[in-house]
PDB file of N, CA and C in Angstrom:
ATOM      1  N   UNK A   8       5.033  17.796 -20.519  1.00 48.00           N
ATOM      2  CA  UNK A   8       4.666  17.454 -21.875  1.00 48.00           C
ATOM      3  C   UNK A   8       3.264  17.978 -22.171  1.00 48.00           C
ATOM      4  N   UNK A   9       2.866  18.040 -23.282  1.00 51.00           N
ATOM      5  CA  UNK A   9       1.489  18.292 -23.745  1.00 51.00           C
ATOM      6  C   UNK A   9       0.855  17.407 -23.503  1.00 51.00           C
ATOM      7  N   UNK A  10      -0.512  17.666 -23.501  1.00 64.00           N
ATOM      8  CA  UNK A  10      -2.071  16.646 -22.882  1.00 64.00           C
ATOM      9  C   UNK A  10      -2.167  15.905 -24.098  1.00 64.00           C
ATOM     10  N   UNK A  11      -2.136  17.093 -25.125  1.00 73.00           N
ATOM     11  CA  UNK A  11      -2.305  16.452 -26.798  1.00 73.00           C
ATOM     12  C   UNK A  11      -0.997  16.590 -27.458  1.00 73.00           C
ATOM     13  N   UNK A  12      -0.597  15.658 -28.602  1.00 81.00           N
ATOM     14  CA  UNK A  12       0.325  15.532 -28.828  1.00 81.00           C
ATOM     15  C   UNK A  12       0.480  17.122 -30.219  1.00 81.00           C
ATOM     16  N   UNK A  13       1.431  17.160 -30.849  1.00 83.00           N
ATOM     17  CA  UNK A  13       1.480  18.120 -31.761  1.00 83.00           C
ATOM     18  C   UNK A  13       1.218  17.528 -33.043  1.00 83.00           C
ATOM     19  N   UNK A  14       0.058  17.974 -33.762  1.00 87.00           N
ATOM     20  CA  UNK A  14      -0.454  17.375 -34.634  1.00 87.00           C
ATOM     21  C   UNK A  14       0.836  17.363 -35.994  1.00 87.00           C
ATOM     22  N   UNK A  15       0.668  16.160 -36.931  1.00 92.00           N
ATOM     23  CA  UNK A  15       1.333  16.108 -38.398  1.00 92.00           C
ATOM     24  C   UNK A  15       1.667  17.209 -38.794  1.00 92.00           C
ATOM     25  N   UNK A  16       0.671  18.206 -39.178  1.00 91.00           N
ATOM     26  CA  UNK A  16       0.927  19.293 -39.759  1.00 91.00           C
ATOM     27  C   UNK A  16       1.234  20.520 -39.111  1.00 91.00           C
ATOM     28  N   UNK A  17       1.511  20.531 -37.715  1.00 86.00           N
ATOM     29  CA  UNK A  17       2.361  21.927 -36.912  1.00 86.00           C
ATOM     30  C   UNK A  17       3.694  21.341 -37.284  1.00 86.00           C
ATOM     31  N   UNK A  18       4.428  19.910 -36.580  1.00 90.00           N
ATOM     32  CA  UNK A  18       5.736  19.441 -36.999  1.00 90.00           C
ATOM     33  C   UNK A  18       5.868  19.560 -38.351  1.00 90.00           C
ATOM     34  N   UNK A  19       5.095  19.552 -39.323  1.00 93.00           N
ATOM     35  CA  UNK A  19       5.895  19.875 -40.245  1.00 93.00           C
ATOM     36  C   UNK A  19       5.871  21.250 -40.657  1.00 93.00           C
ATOM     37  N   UNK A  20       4.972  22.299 -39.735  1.00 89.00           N
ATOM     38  CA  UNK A  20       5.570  23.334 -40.198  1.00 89.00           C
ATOM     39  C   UNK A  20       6.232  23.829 -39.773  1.00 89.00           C
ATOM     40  N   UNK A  21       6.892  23.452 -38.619  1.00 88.00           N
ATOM     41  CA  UNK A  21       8.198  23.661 -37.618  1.00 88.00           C
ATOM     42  C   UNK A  21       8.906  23.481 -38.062  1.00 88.00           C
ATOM     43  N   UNK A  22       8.826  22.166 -39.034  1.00 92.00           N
ATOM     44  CA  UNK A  22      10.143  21.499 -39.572  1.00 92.00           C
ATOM     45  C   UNK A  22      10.513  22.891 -40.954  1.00 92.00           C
ATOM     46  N   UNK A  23       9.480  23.066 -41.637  1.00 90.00           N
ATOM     47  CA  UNK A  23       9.776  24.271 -42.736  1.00 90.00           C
ATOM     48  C   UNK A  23      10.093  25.466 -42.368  1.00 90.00           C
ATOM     49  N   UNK A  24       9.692  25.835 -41.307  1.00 87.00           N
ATOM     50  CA  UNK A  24      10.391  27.097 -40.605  1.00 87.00           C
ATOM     51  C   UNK A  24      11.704  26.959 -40.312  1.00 87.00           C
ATOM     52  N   UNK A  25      12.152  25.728 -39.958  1.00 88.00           N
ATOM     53  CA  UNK A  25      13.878  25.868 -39.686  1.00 88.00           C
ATOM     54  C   UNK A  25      13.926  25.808 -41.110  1.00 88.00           C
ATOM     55  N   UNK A  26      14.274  24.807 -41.932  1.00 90.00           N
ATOM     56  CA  UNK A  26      14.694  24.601 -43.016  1.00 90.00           C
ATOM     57  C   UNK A  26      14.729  26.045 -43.653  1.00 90.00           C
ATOM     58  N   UNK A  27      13.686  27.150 -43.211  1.00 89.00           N
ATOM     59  CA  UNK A  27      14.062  28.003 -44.324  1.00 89.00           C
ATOM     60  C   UNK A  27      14.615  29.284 -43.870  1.00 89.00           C
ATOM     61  N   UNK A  28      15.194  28.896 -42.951  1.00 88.00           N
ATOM     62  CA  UNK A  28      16.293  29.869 -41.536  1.00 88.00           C
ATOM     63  C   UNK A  28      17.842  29.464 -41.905  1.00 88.00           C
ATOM     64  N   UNK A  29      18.655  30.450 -42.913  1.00 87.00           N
ATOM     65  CA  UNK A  29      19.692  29.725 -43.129  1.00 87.00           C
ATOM     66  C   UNK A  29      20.515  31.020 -42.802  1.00 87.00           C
ATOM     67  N   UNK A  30      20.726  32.090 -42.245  1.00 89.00           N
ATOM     68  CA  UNK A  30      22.182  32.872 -41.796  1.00 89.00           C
ATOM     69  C   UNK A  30      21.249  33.139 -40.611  1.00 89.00           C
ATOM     70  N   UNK A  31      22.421  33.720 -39.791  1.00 86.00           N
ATOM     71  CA  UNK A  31      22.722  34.398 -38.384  1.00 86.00           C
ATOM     72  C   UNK A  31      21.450  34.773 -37.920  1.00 86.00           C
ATOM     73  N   UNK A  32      21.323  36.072 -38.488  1.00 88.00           N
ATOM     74  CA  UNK A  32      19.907  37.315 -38.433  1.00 88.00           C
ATOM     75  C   UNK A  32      18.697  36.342 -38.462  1.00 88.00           C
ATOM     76  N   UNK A  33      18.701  35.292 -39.485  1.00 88.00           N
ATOM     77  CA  UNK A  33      17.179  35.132 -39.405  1.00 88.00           C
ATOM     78  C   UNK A  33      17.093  33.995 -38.420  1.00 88.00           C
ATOM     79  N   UNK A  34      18.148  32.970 -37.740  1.00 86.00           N
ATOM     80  CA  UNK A  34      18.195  32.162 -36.543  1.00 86.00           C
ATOM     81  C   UNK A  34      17.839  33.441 -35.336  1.00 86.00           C
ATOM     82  N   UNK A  35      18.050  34.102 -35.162  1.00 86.00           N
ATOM     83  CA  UNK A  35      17.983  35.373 -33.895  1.00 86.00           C
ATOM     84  C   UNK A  35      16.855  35.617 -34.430  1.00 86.00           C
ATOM     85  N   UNK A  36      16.307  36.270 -35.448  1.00 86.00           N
ATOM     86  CA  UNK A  36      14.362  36.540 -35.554  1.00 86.00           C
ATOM     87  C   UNK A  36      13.580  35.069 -35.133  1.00 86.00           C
ATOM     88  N   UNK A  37      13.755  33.914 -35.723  1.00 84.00           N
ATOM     89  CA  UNK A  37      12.568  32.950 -35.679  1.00 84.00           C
ATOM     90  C   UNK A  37      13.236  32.406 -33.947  1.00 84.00           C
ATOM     91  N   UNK A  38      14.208  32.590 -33.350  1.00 84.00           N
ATOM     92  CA  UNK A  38      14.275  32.357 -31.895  1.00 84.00           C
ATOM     93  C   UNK A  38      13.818  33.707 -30.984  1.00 84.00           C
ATOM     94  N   UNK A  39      13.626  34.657 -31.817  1.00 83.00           N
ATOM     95  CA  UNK A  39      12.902  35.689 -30.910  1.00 83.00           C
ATOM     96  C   UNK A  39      11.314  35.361 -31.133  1.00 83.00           C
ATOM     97  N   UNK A  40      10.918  35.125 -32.382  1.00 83.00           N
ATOM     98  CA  UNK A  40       9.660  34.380 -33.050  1.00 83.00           C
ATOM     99  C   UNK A  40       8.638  33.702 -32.287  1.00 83.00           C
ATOM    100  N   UNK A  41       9.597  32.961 -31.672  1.00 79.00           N
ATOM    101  CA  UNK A  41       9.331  31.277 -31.160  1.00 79.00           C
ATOM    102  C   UNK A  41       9.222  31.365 -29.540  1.00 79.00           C
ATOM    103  N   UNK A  42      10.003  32.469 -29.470  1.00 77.00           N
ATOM    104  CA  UNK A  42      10.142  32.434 -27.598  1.00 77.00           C
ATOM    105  C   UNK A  42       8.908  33.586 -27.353  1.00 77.00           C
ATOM    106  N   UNK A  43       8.566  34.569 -27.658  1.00 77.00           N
ATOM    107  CA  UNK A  43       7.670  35.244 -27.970  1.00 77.00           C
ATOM    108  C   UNK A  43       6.436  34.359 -27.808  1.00 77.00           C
ATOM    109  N   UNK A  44       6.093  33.580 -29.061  1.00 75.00           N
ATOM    110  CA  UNK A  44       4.956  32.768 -29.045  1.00 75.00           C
ATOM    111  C   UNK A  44       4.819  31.976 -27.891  1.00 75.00           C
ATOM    112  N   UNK A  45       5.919  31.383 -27.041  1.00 70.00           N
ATOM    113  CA  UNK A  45       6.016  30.308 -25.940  1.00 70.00           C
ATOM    114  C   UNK A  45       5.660  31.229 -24.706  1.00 70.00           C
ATOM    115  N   UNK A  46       6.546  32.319 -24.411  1.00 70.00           N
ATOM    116  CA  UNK A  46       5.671  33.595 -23.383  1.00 70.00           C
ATOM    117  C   UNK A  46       4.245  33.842 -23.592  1.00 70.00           C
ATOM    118  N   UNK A  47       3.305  34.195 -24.478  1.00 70.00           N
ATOM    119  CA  UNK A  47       2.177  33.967 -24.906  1.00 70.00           C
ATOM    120  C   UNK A  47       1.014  33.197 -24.808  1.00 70.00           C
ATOM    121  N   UNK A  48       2.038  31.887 -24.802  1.00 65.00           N
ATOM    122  CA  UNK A  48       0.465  30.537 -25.588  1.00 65.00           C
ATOM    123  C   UNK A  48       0.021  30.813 -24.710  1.00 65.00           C
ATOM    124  N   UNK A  49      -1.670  30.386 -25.070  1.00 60.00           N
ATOM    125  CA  UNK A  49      -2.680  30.036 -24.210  1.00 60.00           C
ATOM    126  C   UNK A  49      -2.914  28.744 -23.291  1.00 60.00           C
ATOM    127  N   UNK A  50      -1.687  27.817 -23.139  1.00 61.00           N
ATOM    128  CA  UNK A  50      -1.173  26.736 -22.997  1.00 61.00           C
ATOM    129  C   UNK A  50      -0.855  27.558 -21.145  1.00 61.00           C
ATOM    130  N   UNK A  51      -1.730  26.401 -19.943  1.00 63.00           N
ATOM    131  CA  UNK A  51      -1.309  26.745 -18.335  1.00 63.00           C
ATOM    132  C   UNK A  51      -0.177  26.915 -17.889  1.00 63.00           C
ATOM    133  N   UNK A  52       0.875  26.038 -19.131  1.00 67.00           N
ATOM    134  CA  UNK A  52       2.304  26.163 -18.754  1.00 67.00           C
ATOM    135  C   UNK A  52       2.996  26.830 -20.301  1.00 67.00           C
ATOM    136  N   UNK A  53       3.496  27.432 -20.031  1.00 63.00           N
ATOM    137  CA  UNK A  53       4.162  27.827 -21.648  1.00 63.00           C
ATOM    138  C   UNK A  53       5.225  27.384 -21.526  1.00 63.00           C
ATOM    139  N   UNK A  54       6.247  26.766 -20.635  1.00 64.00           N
ATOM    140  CA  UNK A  54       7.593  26.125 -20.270  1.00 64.00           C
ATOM    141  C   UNK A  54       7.285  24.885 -21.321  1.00 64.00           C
ATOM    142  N   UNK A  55       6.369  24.223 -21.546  1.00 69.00           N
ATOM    143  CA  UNK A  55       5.997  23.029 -22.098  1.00 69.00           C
ATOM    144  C   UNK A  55       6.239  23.235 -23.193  1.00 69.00           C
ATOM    145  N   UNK A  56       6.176  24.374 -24.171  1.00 74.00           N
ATOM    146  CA  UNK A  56       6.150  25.161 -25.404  1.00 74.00           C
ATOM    147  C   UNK A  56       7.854  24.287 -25.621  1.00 74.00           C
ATOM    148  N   UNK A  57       8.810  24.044 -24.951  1.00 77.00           N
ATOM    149  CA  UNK A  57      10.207  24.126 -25.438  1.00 77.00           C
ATOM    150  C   UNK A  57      10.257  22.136 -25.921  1.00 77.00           C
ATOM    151  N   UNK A  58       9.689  21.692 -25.770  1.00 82.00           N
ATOM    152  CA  UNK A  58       9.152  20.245 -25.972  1.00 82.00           C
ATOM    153  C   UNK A  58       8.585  20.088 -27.640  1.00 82.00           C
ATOM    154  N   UNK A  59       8.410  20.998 -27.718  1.00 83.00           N
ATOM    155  CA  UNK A  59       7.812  20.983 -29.351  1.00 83.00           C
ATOM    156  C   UNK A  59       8.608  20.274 -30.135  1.00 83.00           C
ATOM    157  N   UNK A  60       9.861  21.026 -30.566  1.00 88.00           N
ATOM    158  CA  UNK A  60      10.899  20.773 -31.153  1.00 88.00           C
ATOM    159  C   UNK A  60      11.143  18.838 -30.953  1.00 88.00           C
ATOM    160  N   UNK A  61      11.802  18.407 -29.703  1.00 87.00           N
ATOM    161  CA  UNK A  61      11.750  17.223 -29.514  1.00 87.00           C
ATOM    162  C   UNK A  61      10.468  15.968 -30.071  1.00 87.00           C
ATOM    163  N   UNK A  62       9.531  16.648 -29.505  1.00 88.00           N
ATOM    164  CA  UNK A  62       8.017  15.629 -29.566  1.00 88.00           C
ATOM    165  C   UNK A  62       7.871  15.772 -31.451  1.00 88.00           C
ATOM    166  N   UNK A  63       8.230  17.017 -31.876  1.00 90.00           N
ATOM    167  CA  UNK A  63       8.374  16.819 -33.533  1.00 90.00           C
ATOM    168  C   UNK A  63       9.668  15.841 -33.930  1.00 90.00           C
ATOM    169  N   UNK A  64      10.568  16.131 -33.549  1.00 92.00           N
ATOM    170  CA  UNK A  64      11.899  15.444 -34.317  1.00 92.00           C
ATOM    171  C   UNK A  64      12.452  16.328 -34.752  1.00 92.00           C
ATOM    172  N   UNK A  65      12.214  17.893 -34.404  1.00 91.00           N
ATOM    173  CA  UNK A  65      13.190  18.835 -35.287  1.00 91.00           C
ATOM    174  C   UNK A  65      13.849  19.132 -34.443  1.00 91.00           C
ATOM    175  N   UNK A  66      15.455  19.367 -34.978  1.00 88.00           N
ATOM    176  CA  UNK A  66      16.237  19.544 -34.167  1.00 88.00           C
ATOM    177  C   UNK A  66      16.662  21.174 -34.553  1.00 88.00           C
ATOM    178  N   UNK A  67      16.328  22.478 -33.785  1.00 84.00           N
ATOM    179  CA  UNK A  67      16.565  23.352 -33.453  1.00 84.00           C
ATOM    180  C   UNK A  67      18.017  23.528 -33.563  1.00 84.00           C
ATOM    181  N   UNK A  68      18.355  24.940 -33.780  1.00 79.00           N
ATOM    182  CA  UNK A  68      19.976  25.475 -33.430  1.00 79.00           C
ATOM    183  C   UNK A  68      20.074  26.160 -32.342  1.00 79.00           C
ATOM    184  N   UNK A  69      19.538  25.979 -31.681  1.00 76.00           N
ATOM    185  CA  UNK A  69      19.169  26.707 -30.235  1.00 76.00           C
ATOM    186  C   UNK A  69      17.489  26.418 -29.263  1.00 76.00           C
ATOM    187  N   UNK A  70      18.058  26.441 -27.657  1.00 76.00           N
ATOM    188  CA  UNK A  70      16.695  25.969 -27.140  1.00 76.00           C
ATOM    189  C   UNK A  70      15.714  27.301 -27.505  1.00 76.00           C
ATOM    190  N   UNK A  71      14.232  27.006 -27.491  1.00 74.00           N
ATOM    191  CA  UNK A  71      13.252  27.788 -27.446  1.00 74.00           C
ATOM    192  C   UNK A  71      12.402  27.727 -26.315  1.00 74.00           C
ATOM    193  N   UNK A  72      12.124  29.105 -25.620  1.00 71.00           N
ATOM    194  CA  UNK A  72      11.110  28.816 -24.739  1.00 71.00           C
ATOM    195  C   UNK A  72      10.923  30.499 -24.364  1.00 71.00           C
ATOM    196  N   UNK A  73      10.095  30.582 -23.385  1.00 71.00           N
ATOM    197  CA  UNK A  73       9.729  31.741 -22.688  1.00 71.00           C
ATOM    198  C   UNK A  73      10.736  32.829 -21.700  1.00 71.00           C
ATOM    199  N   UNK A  74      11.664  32.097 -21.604  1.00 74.00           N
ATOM    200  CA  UNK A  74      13.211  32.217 -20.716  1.00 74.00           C
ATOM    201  C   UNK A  74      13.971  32.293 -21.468  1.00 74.00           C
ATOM    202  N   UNK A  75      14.324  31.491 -22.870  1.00 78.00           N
ATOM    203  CA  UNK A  75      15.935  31.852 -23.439  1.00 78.00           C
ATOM    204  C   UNK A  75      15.820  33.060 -24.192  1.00 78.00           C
ATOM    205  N   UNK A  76      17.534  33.185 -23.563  1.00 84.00           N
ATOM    206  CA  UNK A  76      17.409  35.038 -24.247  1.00 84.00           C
ATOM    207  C   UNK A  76      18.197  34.682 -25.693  1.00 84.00           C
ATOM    208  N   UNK A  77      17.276  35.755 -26.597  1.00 84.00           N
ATOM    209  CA  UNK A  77      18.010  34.857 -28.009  1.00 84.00           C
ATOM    210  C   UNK A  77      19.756  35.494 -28.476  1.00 84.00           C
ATOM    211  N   UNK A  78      19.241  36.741 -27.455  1.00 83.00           N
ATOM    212  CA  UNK A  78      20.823  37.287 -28.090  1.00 83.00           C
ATOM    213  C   UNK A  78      22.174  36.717 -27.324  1.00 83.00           C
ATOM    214  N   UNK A  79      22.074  35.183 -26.705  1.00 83.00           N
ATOM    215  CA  UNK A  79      22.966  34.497 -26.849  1.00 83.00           C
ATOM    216  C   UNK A  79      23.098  33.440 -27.812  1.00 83.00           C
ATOM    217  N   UNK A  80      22.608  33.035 -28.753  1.00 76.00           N
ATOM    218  CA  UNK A  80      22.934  33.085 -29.288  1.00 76.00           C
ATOM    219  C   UNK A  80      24.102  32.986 -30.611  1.00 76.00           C
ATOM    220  N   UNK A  81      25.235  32.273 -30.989  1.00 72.00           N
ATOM    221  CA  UNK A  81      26.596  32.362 -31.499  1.00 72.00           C
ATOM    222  C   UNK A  81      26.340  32.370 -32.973  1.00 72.00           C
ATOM    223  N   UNK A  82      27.064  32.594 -33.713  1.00 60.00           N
ATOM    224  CA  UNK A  82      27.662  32.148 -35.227  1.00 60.00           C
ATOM    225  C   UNK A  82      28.239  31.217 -34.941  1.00 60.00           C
TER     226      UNK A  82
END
């Protein structure tokens, strides 16, 4: 888990980033998006990055992290 929790205003912009992900193509960009950013953070563990989603309350259409490959993916 995170040291610090994810502040009000990242969850809710997590939460507006799904909400405004509505066909196929753009679920496969913001999960390439997202796993990208989680390989990246400046965070000791970036595995922790896939906790976001949960510790917000948004419920994802697919896991995110540094490991999932997005072109699995389904319709």
């Amino acid at each position: 888990m995170f040291s610090v929790p994810p502040t009000p205003d990242c969850c809710k912009g997590l939460d507006n980033v799904k909400r405004g992900v509505k066909t196929f193509e753009q679920r496969k960009y913001m999960c390439i998006c997202l796993s990208t950013a989680a390989a990246i953070a400046s965070a000791p563990d970036p595995s922790k990055y896939v906790t976001l989603p949960q510790m917000c309350g948004v419920t994802l259409f697919a896991p995110v992290g540094p490991k999932f490959d997005c072109n699995s993916i389904k319709l």
